[in-house]
């Protein structure tokens, strides 16, 4: 989804296909020696892949050369999620025992570790300036922390429902969380104050995305896609899709914000034209 390319990076399969296409051949696969990838992330410059393996190790790969840069062991428990900061300097990982670790991409050094005993990290989201990270936990808690020091900035919790997904807006101004009962909570990231609690038509939210200017929030649950105005706290439009949503991402454009929605093998584009005007547009044919 970077540089205007309609790619949904949340799909591990698509990441591997693109990575293999760039190299001309598959990169070494941990499964060949009894190990396999359980979570994966790609840097915004598309030069580095971070792969979390079933033995709780983290591998950092150079995509251009296929070189293994570092093999890290920042966790003692099962890895649950992984992400790379937009500036490609840090890799953030979360595990099944509530530990969040931040490592330096260049040196492989662990910079800091924060622990949340008795929980499970279910998601990570970083700000576009690479200064903060949002961690979502199974016990219905969100933490916003400083990426450089690990210091906690806010601890938040949705008022109702079980937490299922969460993101920071690209401009770092909003924190958005979705729940299994279809509610969407929106906080001011600076103050930690709750701005809105929104109620979608979906019963279980799985994906969230925020437009680059924070003027649109999109939530997805099963086959329902909802567009929200975060300033007014109102629903703009809702769409019923033919298949379950498996990924969301806003892509950079010179005009109106464009959303790429992945529904398994199908990719649908939506353009936010302002106000309540959201339109689906034909997806471009795949490149061969």
Short mmCIF file of N, CA, C and O in Angstrom, two decimals, residues 51-114:
data_model
loop_
_atom_site.label_atom_id
_atom_site.label_comp_id
_atom_site.label_asym_id
_atom_site.label_seq_id
_atom_site.Cartn_x
_atom_site.Cartn_y
_atom_site.Cartn_z
N UNK A 51 10.14 -10.92 10.41
CA UNK A 51 9.34 -12.14 10.51
C UNK A 51 9.44 -12.72 11.92
O UNK A 51 10.55 -12.96 12.42
N UNK A 52 8.29 -12.92 12.56
CA UNK A 52 8.25 -13.58 13.85
C UNK A 52 8.02 -15.07 13.64
O UNK A 52 7.11 -15.46 12.91
N UNK A 53 8.85 -15.90 14.25
CA UNK A 53 8.81 -17.34 13.99
C UNK A 53 8.20 -18.12 15.16
O UNK A 53 8.04 -17.59 16.26
N UNK A 54 7.88 -19.36 14.89
CA UNK A 54 7.20 -20.19 15.90
C UNK A 54 8.10 -20.55 17.07
O UNK A 54 7.61 -21.01 18.11
N UNK A 55 9.41 -20.33 16.97
CA UNK A 55 10.30 -20.57 18.11
C UNK A 55 10.53 -19.28 18.90
O UNK A 55 11.47 -19.20 19.70
N UNK A 56 9.68 -18.27 18.66
CA UNK A 56 9.69 -16.98 19.37
C UNK A 56 10.86 -16.08 18.97
O UNK A 56 11.11 -15.07 19.62
N UNK A 57 11.58 -16.43 17.92
CA UNK A 57 12.64 -15.56 17.43
C UNK A 57 12.09 -14.60 16.39
O UNK A 57 11.01 -14.81 15.83
N UNK A 58 12.83 -13.53 16.13
CA UNK A 58 12.47 -12.54 15.13
C UNK A 58 13.61 -12.43 14.13
O UNK A 58 14.77 -12.24 14.52
N UNK A 59 13.30 -12.55 12.84
CA UNK A 59 14.31 -12.42 11.80
C UNK A 59 14.07 -11.14 11.02
O UNK A 59 12.95 -10.84 10.63
N UNK A 60 15.15 -10.40 10.77
CA UNK A 60 15.10 -9.20 9.95
C UNK A 60 15.82 -9.48 8.64
O UNK A 60 17.00 -9.87 8.65
N UNK A 61 15.12 -9.29 7.51
CA UNK A 61 15.66 -9.61 6.19
C UNK A 61 15.78 -8.36 5.33
O UNK A 61 14.91 -7.50 5.35
N UNK A 62 16.83 -8.28 4.55
CA UNK A 62 16.97 -7.28 3.50
C UNK A 62 16.27 -7.83 2.26
O UNK A 62 16.68 -8.86 1.72
N UNK A 63 15.22 -7.15 1.81
CA UNK A 63 14.41 -7.65 0.70
C UNK A 63 15.19 -7.61 -0.62
O UNK A 63 15.06 -8.50 -1.47
N UNK A 64 16.00 -6.58 -0.80
CA UNK A 64 16.69 -6.41 -2.08
C UNK A 64 17.72 -7.51 -2.33
O UNK A 64 17.88 -7.98 -3.45
N UNK A 65 18.40 -7.93 -1.28
CA UNK A 65 19.47 -8.91 -1.44
C UNK A 65 19.11 -10.30 -0.93
O UNK A 65 19.82 -11.27 -1.23
N UNK A 66 18.05 -10.40 -0.14
CA UNK A 66 17.70 -11.68 0.45
C UNK A 66 18.60 -12.05 1.62
O UNK A 66 18.67 -13.21 2.03
N UNK A 67 19.28 -11.06 2.19
CA UNK A 67 20.23 -11.29 3.28
C UNK A 67 19.53 -11.24 4.64
O UNK A 67 18.74 -10.33 4.90
N UNK A 68 19.85 -12.21 5.49
CA UNK A 68 19.37 -12.17 6.87
C UNK A 68 20.22 -11.17 7.64
O UNK A 68 21.43 -11.35 7.80
N UNK A 69 19.58 -10.09 8.11
CA UNK A 69 20.31 -9.03 8.81
C UNK A 69 20.55 -9.38 10.27
O UNK A 69 21.66 -9.24 10.78
N UNK A 70 19.49 -9.82 10.95
CA UNK A 70 19.60 -10.14 12.36
C UNK A 70 18.61 -11.25 12.70
O UNK A 70 17.53 -11.34 12.10
N UNK A 71 18.97 -12.05 13.68
CA UNK A 71 18.03 -12.99 14.28
C UNK A 71 17.98 -12.66 15.77
O UNK A 71 18.98 -12.77 16.47
N UNK A 72 16.81 -12.22 16.22
CA UNK A 72 16.65 -11.71 17.57
C UNK A 72 15.83 -12.67 18.42
O UNK A 72 15.07 -13.49 17.91
N UNK A 73 15.96 -12.53 19.73
CA UNK A 73 15.17 -13.35 20.66
C UNK A 73 14.68 -12.44 21.79
O UNK A 73 15.09 -12.56 22.94
N UNK A 74 13.74 -11.53 21.46
CA UNK A 74 13.30 -10.56 22.48
C UNK A 74 12.20 -11.09 23.40
O UNK A 74 11.81 -10.41 24.33
N UNK A 75 11.69 -12.31 23.13
CA UNK A 75 10.56 -12.82 23.90
C UNK A 75 10.81 -14.25 24.39
O UNK A 75 11.52 -15.03 23.76
N UNK A 76 10.20 -14.54 25.55
CA UNK A 76 10.25 -15.90 26.09
C UNK A 76 8.93 -16.61 25.89
O UNK A 76 8.80 -17.79 26.19
N UNK A 77 7.92 -15.89 25.40
CA UNK A 77 6.59 -16.46 25.17
C UNK A 77 6.27 -16.41 23.68
O UNK A 77 6.99 -15.80 22.88
N UNK A 78 5.18 -17.04 23.29
CA UNK A 78 4.76 -17.12 21.90
C UNK A 78 4.52 -15.74 21.30
O UNK A 78 3.80 -14.93 21.85
N UNK A 79 5.14 -15.48 20.14
CA UNK A 79 4.95 -14.20 19.46
C UNK A 79 3.53 -14.08 18.94
O UNK A 79 2.96 -15.04 18.42
N UNK A 80 2.95 -12.89 19.07
CA UNK A 80 1.57 -12.67 18.64
C UNK A 80 1.47 -11.67 17.50
O UNK A 80 0.60 -11.79 16.64
N UNK A 81 2.32 -10.65 17.49
CA UNK A 81 2.23 -9.61 16.47
C UNK A 81 3.57 -8.91 16.33
O UNK A 81 4.42 -8.95 17.23
N UNK A 82 3.74 -8.23 15.19
CA UNK A 82 5.01 -7.58 14.88
C UNK A 82 4.75 -6.38 13.98
O UNK A 82 3.79 -6.37 13.21
N UNK A 83 5.59 -5.35 14.09
CA UNK A 83 5.46 -4.19 13.21
C UNK A 83 6.82 -3.51 13.10
O UNK A 83 7.71 -3.71 13.94
N UNK A 84 6.99 -2.70 12.05
CA UNK A 84 8.20 -1.91 11.84
C UNK A 84 7.81 -0.45 11.77
O UNK A 84 6.80 -0.10 11.15
N UNK A 85 8.57 0.43 12.40
CA UNK A 85 8.26 1.85 12.39
C UNK A 85 8.41 2.40 10.97
O UNK A 85 9.19 1.88 10.16
N UNK A 86 7.66 3.47 10.65
CA UNK A 86 7.73 4.04 9.29
C UNK A 86 9.13 4.46 8.86
O UNK A 86 9.45 4.42 7.67
N UNK A 87 9.98 4.86 9.82
CA UNK A 87 11.34 5.25 9.45
C UNK A 87 12.27 4.05 9.35
O UNK A 87 13.48 4.19 9.11
N UNK A 88 11.72 2.83 9.56
CA UNK A 88 12.45 1.58 9.41
C UNK A 88 13.63 1.44 10.37
O UNK A 88 14.57 0.70 10.10
N UNK A 89 13.57 2.12 11.52
CA UNK A 89 14.68 2.03 12.48
C UNK A 89 14.39 1.07 13.63
O UNK A 89 15.33 0.62 14.30
N UNK A 90 13.11 0.76 13.87
CA UNK A 90 12.76 -0.08 15.02
C UNK A 90 11.74 -1.14 14.62
O UNK A 90 10.86 -0.89 13.78
N UNK A 91 11.86 -2.32 15.23
CA UNK A 91 10.86 -3.36 15.08
C UNK A 91 10.21 -3.57 16.45
O UNK A 91 10.90 -3.63 17.47
N UNK A 92 8.88 -3.61 16.45
CA UNK A 92 8.11 -3.75 17.68
C UNK A 92 7.39 -5.09 17.67
O UNK A 92 6.77 -5.45 16.66
N UNK A 93 7.49 -5.83 18.76
CA UNK A 93 6.86 -7.15 18.83
C UNK A 93 6.06 -7.29 20.11
O UNK A 93 6.37 -6.67 21.13
N UNK A 94 5.01 -8.10 20.06
CA UNK A 94 4.19 -8.39 21.22
C UNK A 94 3.99 -9.88 21.36
O UNK A 94 3.96 -10.60 20.35
N UNK A 95 3.84 -10.38 22.60
CA UNK A 95 3.70 -11.82 22.77
C UNK A 95 2.46 -12.20 23.57
O UNK A 95 1.66 -11.34 23.98
N UNK A 96 2.31 -13.50 23.79
CA UNK A 96 1.11 -14.05 24.42
C UNK A 96 1.05 -13.82 25.92
O UNK A 96 0.04 -14.12 26.55
N UNK A 97 2.12 -13.28 26.51
CA UNK A 97 2.13 -13.00 27.95
C UNK A 97 2.13 -11.51 28.25
O UNK A 97 2.42 -11.10 29.37
N UNK A 98 1.82 -10.70 27.24
CA UNK A 98 1.66 -9.26 27.47
C UNK A 98 2.94 -8.45 27.41
O UNK A 98 2.97 -7.30 27.86
N UNK A 99 4.01 -9.01 26.85
CA UNK A 99 5.28 -8.29 26.74
C UNK A 99 5.39 -7.61 25.39
O UNK A 99 5.14 -8.23 24.36
N UNK A 100 5.79 -6.33 25.40
CA UNK A 100 6.04 -5.57 24.18
C UNK A 100 7.52 -5.21 24.16
O UNK A 100 8.05 -4.64 25.11
N UNK A 101 8.20 -5.58 23.06
CA UNK A 101 9.63 -5.35 22.94
C UNK A 101 9.92 -4.46 21.75
O UNK A 101 9.27 -4.57 20.70
N UNK A 102 10.89 -3.56 21.89
CA UNK A 102 11.33 -2.68 20.80
C UNK A 102 12.81 -2.92 20.55
O UNK A 102 13.63 -2.82 21.47
N UNK A 103 13.15 -3.27 19.29
CA UNK A 103 14.53 -3.56 18.91
C UNK A 103 15.00 -2.62 17.81
O UNK A 103 14.20 -2.16 16.99
N UNK A 104 16.29 -2.35 17.80
CA UNK A 104 16.91 -1.52 16.77
C UNK A 104 17.15 -2.36 15.51
O UNK A 104 17.76 -3.43 15.59
N UNK A 105 16.67 -1.89 14.36
CA UNK A 105 16.80 -2.65 13.13
C UNK A 105 18.25 -2.77 12.68
O UNK A 105 18.71 -3.82 12.23
N UNK A 106 19.04 -1.70 12.83
CA UNK A 106 20.42 -1.70 12.34
C UNK A 106 21.33 -2.61 13.16
O UNK A 106 22.10 -3.40 12.61
N UNK A 107 21.22 -2.53 14.49
CA UNK A 107 22.13 -3.28 15.36
C UNK A 107 21.55 -4.58 15.86
O UNK A 107 22.29 -5.47 16.28
N UNK A 108 20.22 -4.70 15.85
CA UNK A 108 19.57 -5.87 16.43
C UNK A 108 19.45 -5.80 17.94
O UNK A 108 18.94 -6.72 18.58
N UNK A 109 19.87 -4.70 18.53
CA UNK A 109 19.85 -4.54 19.99
C UNK A 109 18.41 -4.32 20.48
O UNK A 109 17.62 -3.61 19.86
N UNK A 110 18.08 -4.95 21.62
CA UNK A 110 16.80 -4.69 22.27
C UNK A 110 16.90 -3.37 23.01
O UNK A 110 17.72 -3.21 23.92
N UNK A 111 16.05 -2.41 22.65
CA UNK A 111 16.11 -1.08 23.24
C UNK A 111 15.38 -1.02 24.57
O UNK A 111 15.87 -0.45 25.54
N UNK A 112 14.19 -1.61 24.62
CA UNK A 112 13.46 -1.68 25.89
C UNK A 112 12.34 -2.69 25.79
O UNK A 112 11.88 -3.05 24.70
N UNK A 113 11.90 -3.16 26.96
CA UNK A 113 10.84 -4.15 27.07
C UNK A 113 9.86 -3.68 28.12
O UNK A 113 10.25 -3.23 29.20
N UNK A 114 8.56 -3.73 27.80
CA UNK A 114 7.53 -3.41 28.79
C UNK A 114 6.64 -4.63 28.99
O UNK A 114 6.36 -5.35 28.03
#
